[in-house]
PDB file of C-alpha atoms in Angstrom:
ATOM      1  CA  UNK A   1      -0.591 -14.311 -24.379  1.00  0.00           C
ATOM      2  CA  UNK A   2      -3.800 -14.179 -22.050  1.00  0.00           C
ATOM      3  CA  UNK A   3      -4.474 -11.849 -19.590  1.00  0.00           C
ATOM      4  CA  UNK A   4      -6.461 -12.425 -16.478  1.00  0.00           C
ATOM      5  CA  UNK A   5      -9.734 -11.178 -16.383  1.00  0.00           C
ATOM      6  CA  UNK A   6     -11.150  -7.941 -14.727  1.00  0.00           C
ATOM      7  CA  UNK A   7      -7.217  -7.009 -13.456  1.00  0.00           C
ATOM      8  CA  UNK A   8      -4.833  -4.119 -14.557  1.00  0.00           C
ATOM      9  CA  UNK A   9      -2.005  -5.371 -16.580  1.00  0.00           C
ATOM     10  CA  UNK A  10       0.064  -3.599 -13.632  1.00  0.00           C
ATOM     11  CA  UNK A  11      -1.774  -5.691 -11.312  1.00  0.00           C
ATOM     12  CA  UNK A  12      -1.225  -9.198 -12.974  1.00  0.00           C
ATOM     13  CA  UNK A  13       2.614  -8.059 -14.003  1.00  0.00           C
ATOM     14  CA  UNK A  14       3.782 -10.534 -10.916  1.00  0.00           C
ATOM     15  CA  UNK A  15       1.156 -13.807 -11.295  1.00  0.00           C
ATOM     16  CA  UNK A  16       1.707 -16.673 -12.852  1.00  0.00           C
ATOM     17  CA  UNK A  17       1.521 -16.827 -16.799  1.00  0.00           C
ATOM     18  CA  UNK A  18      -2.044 -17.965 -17.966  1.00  0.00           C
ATOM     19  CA  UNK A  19      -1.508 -20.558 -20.309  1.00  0.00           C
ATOM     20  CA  UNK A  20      -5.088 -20.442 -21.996  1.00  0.00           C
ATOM     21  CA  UNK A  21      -8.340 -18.349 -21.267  1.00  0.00           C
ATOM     22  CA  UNK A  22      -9.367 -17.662 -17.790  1.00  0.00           C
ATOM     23  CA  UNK A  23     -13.205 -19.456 -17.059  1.00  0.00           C
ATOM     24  CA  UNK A  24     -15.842 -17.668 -15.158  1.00  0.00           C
ATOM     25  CA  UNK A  25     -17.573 -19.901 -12.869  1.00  0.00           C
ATOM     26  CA  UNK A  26     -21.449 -19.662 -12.045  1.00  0.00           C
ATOM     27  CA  UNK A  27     -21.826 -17.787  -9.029  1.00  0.00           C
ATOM     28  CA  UNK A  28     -23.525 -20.128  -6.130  1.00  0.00           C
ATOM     29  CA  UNK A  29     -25.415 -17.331  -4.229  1.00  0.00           C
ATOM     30  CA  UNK A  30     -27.722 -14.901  -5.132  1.00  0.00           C
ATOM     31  CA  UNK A  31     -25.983 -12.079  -3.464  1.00  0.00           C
ATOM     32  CA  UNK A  32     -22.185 -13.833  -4.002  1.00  0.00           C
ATOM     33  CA  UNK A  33     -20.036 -10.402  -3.456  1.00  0.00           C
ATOM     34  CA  UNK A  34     -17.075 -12.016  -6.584  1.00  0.00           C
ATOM     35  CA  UNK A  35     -16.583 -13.558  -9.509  1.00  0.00           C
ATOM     36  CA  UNK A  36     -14.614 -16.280  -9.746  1.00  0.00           C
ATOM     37  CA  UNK A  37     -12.408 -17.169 -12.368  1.00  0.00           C
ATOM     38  CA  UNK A  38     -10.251 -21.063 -13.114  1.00  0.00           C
ATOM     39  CA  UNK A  39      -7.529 -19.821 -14.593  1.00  0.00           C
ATOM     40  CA  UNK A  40      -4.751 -22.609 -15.610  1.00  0.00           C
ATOM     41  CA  UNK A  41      -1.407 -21.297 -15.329  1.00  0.00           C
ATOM     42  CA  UNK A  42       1.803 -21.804 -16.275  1.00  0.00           C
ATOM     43  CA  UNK A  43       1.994 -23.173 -12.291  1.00  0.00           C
ATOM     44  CA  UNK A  44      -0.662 -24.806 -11.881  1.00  0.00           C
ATOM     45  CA  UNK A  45      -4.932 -24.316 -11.955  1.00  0.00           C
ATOM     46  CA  UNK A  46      -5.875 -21.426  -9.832  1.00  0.00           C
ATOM     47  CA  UNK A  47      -8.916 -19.453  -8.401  1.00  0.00           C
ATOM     48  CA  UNK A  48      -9.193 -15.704  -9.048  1.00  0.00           C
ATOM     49  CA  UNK A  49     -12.019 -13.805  -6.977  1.00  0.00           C
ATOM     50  CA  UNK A  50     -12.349 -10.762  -8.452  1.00  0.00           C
ATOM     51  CA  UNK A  51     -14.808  -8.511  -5.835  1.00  0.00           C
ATOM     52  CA  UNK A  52     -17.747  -6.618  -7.124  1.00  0.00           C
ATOM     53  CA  UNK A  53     -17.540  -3.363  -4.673  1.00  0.00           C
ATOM     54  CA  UNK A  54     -21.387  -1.939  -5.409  1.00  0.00           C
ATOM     55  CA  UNK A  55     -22.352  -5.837  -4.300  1.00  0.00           C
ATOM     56  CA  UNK A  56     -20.289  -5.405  -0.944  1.00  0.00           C
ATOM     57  CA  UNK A  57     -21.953  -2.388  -0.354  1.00  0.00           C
ATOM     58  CA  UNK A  58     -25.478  -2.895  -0.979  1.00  0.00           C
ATOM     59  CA  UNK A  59     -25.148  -6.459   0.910  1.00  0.00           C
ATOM     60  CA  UNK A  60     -26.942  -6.330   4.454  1.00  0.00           C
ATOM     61  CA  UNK A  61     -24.644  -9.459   5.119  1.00  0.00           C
ATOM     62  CA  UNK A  62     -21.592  -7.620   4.861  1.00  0.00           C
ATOM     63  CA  UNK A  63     -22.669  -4.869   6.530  1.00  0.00           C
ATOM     64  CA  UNK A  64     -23.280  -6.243   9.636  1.00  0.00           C
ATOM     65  CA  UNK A  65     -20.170  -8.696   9.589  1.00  0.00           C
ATOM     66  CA  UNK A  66     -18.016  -5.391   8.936  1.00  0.00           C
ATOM     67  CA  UNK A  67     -19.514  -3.552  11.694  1.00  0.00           C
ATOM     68  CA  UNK A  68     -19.736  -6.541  14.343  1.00  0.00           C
ATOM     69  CA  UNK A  69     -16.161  -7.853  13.529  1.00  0.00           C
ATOM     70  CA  UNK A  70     -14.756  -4.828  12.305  1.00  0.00           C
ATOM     71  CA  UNK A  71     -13.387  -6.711   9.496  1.00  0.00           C
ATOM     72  CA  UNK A  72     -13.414  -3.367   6.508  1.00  0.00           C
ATOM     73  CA  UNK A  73     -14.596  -6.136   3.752  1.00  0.00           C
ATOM     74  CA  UNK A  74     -13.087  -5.749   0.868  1.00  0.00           C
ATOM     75  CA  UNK A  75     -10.320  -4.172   2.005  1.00  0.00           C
ATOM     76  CA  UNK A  76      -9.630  -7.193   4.130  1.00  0.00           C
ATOM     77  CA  UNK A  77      -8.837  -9.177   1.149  1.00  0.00           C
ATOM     78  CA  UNK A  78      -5.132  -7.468   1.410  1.00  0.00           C
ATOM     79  CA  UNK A  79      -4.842  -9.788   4.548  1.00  0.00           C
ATOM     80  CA  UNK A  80      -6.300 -13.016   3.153  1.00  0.00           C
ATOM     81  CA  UNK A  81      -2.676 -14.680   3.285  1.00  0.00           C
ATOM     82  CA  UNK A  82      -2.617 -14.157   7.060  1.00  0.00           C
ATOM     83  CA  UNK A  83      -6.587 -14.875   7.234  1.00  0.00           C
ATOM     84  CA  UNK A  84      -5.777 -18.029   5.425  1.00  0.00           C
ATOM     85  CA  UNK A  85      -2.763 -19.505   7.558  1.00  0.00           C
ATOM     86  CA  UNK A  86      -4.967 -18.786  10.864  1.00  0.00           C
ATOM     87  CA  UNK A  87      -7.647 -21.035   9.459  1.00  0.00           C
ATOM     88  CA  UNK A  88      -5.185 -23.209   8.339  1.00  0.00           C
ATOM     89  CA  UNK A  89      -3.710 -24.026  11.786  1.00  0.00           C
ATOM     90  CA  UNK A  90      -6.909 -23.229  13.651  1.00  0.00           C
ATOM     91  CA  UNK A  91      -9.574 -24.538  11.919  1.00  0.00           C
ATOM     92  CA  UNK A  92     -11.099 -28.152  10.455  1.00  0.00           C
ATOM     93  CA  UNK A  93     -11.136 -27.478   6.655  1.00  0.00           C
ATOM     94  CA  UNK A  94      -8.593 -27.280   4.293  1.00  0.00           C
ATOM     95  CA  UNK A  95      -7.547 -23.628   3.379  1.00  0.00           C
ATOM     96  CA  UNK A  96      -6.170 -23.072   0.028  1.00  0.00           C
ATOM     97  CA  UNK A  97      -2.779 -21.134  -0.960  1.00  0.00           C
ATOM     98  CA  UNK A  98      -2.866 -17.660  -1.068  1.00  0.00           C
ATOM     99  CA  UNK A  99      -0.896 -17.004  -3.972  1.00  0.00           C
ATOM    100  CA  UNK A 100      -1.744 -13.401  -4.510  1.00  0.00           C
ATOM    101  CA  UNK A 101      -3.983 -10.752  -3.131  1.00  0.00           C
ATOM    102  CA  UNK A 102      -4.652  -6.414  -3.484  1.00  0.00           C
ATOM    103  CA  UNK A 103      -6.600  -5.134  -0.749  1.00  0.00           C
ATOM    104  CA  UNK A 104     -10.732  -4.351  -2.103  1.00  0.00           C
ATOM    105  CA  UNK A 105     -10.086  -5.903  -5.438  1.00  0.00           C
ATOM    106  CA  UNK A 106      -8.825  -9.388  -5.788  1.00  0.00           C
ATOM    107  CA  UNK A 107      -7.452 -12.807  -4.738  1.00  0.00           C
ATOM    108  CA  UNK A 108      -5.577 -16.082  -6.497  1.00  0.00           C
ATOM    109  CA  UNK A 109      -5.465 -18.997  -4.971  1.00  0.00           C
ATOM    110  CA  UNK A 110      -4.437 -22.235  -5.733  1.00  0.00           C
ATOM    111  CA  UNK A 111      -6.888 -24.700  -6.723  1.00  0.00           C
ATOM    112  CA  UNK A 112      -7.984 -27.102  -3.839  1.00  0.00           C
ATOM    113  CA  UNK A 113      -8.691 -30.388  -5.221  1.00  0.00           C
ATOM    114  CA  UNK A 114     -12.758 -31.689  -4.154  1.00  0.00           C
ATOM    115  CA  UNK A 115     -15.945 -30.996  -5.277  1.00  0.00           C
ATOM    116  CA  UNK A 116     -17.694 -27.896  -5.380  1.00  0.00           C
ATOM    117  CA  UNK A 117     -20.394 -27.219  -3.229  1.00  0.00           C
ATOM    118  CA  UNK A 118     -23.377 -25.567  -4.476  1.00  0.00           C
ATOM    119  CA  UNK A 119     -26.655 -24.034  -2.781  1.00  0.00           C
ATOM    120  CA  UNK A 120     -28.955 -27.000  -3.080  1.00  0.00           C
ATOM    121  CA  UNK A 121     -26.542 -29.151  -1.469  1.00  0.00           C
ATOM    122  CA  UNK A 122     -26.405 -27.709   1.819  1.00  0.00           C
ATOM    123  CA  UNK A 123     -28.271 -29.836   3.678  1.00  0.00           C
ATOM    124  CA  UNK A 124     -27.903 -30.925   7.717  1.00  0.00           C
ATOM    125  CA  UNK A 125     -24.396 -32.717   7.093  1.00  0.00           C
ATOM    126  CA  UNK A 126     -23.035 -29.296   5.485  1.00  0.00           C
ATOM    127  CA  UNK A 127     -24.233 -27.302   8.349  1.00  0.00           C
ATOM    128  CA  UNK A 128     -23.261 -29.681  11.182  1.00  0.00           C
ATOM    129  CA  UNK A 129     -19.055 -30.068   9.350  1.00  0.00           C
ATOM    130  CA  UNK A 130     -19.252 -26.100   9.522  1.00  0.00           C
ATOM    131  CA  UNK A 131     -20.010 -25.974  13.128  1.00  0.00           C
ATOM    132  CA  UNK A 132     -17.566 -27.902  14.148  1.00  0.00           C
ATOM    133  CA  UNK A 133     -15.259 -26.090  12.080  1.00  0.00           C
ATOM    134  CA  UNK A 134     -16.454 -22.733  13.666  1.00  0.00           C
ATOM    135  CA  UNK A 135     -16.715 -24.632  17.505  1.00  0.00           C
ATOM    136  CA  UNK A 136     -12.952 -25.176  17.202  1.00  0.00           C
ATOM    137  CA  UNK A 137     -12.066 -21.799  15.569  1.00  0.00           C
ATOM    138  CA  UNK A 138     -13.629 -20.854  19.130  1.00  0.00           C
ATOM    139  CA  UNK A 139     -11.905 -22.651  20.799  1.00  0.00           C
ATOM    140  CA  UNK A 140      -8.384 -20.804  19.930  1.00  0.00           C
ATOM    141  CA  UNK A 141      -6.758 -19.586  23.419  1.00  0.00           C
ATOM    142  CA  UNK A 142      -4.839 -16.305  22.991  1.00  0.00           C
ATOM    143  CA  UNK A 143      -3.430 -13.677  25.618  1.00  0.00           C
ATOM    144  CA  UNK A 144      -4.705 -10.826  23.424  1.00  0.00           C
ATOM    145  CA  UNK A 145      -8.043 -10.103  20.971  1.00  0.00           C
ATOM    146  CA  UNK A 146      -8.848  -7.932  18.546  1.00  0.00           C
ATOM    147  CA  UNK A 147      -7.795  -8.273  14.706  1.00  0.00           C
ATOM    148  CA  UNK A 148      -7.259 -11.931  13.726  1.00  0.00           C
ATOM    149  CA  UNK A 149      -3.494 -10.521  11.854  1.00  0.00           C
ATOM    150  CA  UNK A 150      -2.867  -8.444  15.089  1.00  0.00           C
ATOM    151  CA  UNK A 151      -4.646  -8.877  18.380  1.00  0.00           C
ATOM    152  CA  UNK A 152      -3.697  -5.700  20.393  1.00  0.00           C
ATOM    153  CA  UNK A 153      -6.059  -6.090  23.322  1.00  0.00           C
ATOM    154  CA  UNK A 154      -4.906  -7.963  26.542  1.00  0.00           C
ATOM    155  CA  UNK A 155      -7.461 -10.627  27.776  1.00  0.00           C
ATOM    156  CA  UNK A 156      -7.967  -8.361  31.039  1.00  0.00           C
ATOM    157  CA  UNK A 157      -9.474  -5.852  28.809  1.00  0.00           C
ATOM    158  CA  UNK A 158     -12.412  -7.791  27.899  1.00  0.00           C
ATOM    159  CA  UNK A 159     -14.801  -7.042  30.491  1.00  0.00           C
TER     160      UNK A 159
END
């Protein structure tokens, strides 16, 4: 039996059975806020992102995002499924499945087939695909704002 890395044994009672070691993978970024883990399981290869608190908290990045979007990352990954289907039906990239998430700790998703984009690859082509995938994220017409899991504010409260 294999266990998943970095997780309680409470808190991997309900994923799928690993059926051999799970594989760290070489973080991209300098100041990347998880580790991620393949992990091949009894259905199918999956991601774990296991988040390094300290890293949240001592990243300027974060700190703004969670202040100017009110977002509370890490706790946010607790709402990643709901995160995920927004981007899913709003946005231009494909989203994996949330299979599994704990609010400031951890997510599995299943694997999305492509190929993995590192930092030296970013180039003009990179940047352009993600504004367009940002420009029509923007582009999403609601009645209410706030939250992206539950917008409370009417559109007359804006001003």
């Amino acid at each position: 039996m294999y266990f998943y890395p970095e997780l309680s044994r409470q808190q991997q009672a309900s994923l799928p059975e690993l059926l051999a070691p799970a594989v760290a993978l070489e973080a991209q970024f300098p100041d990347s806020t998880h580790q991620l883990w393949q992990c091949d399981t009894a259905d199918g290869k999956m991601i774990l992102k296991v988040c390094h608190q300290q890293r949240v908290q001592d990243s300027m990045f974060w700190l703004g995002i969670n202040h100017l979007f009110q977002l509370d990352f890490p706790n946010s990954l607790g709402r990643t499924q709901s995160i995920s289907q927004f981007l899913q039906r709003e946005g231009w990239f494909a989203v994996p499945e949330v299979v599994a998430e704990q609010a400031g700790h951890y997510v599995l998703v299943r694997y999305l087939e492509g190929v993995d984009l590192s930092a030296n690859q970013i180039d003009n082509t990179t940047v352009t695909q993600l504004a367009h995938h940002w420009g029509k994220l923007h582009q999403h017409l609601s009645t209410k704002w706030g939250s992206i899991e539950k917008p409370i504010f009417s559109a007359n409260d804006w001003p």
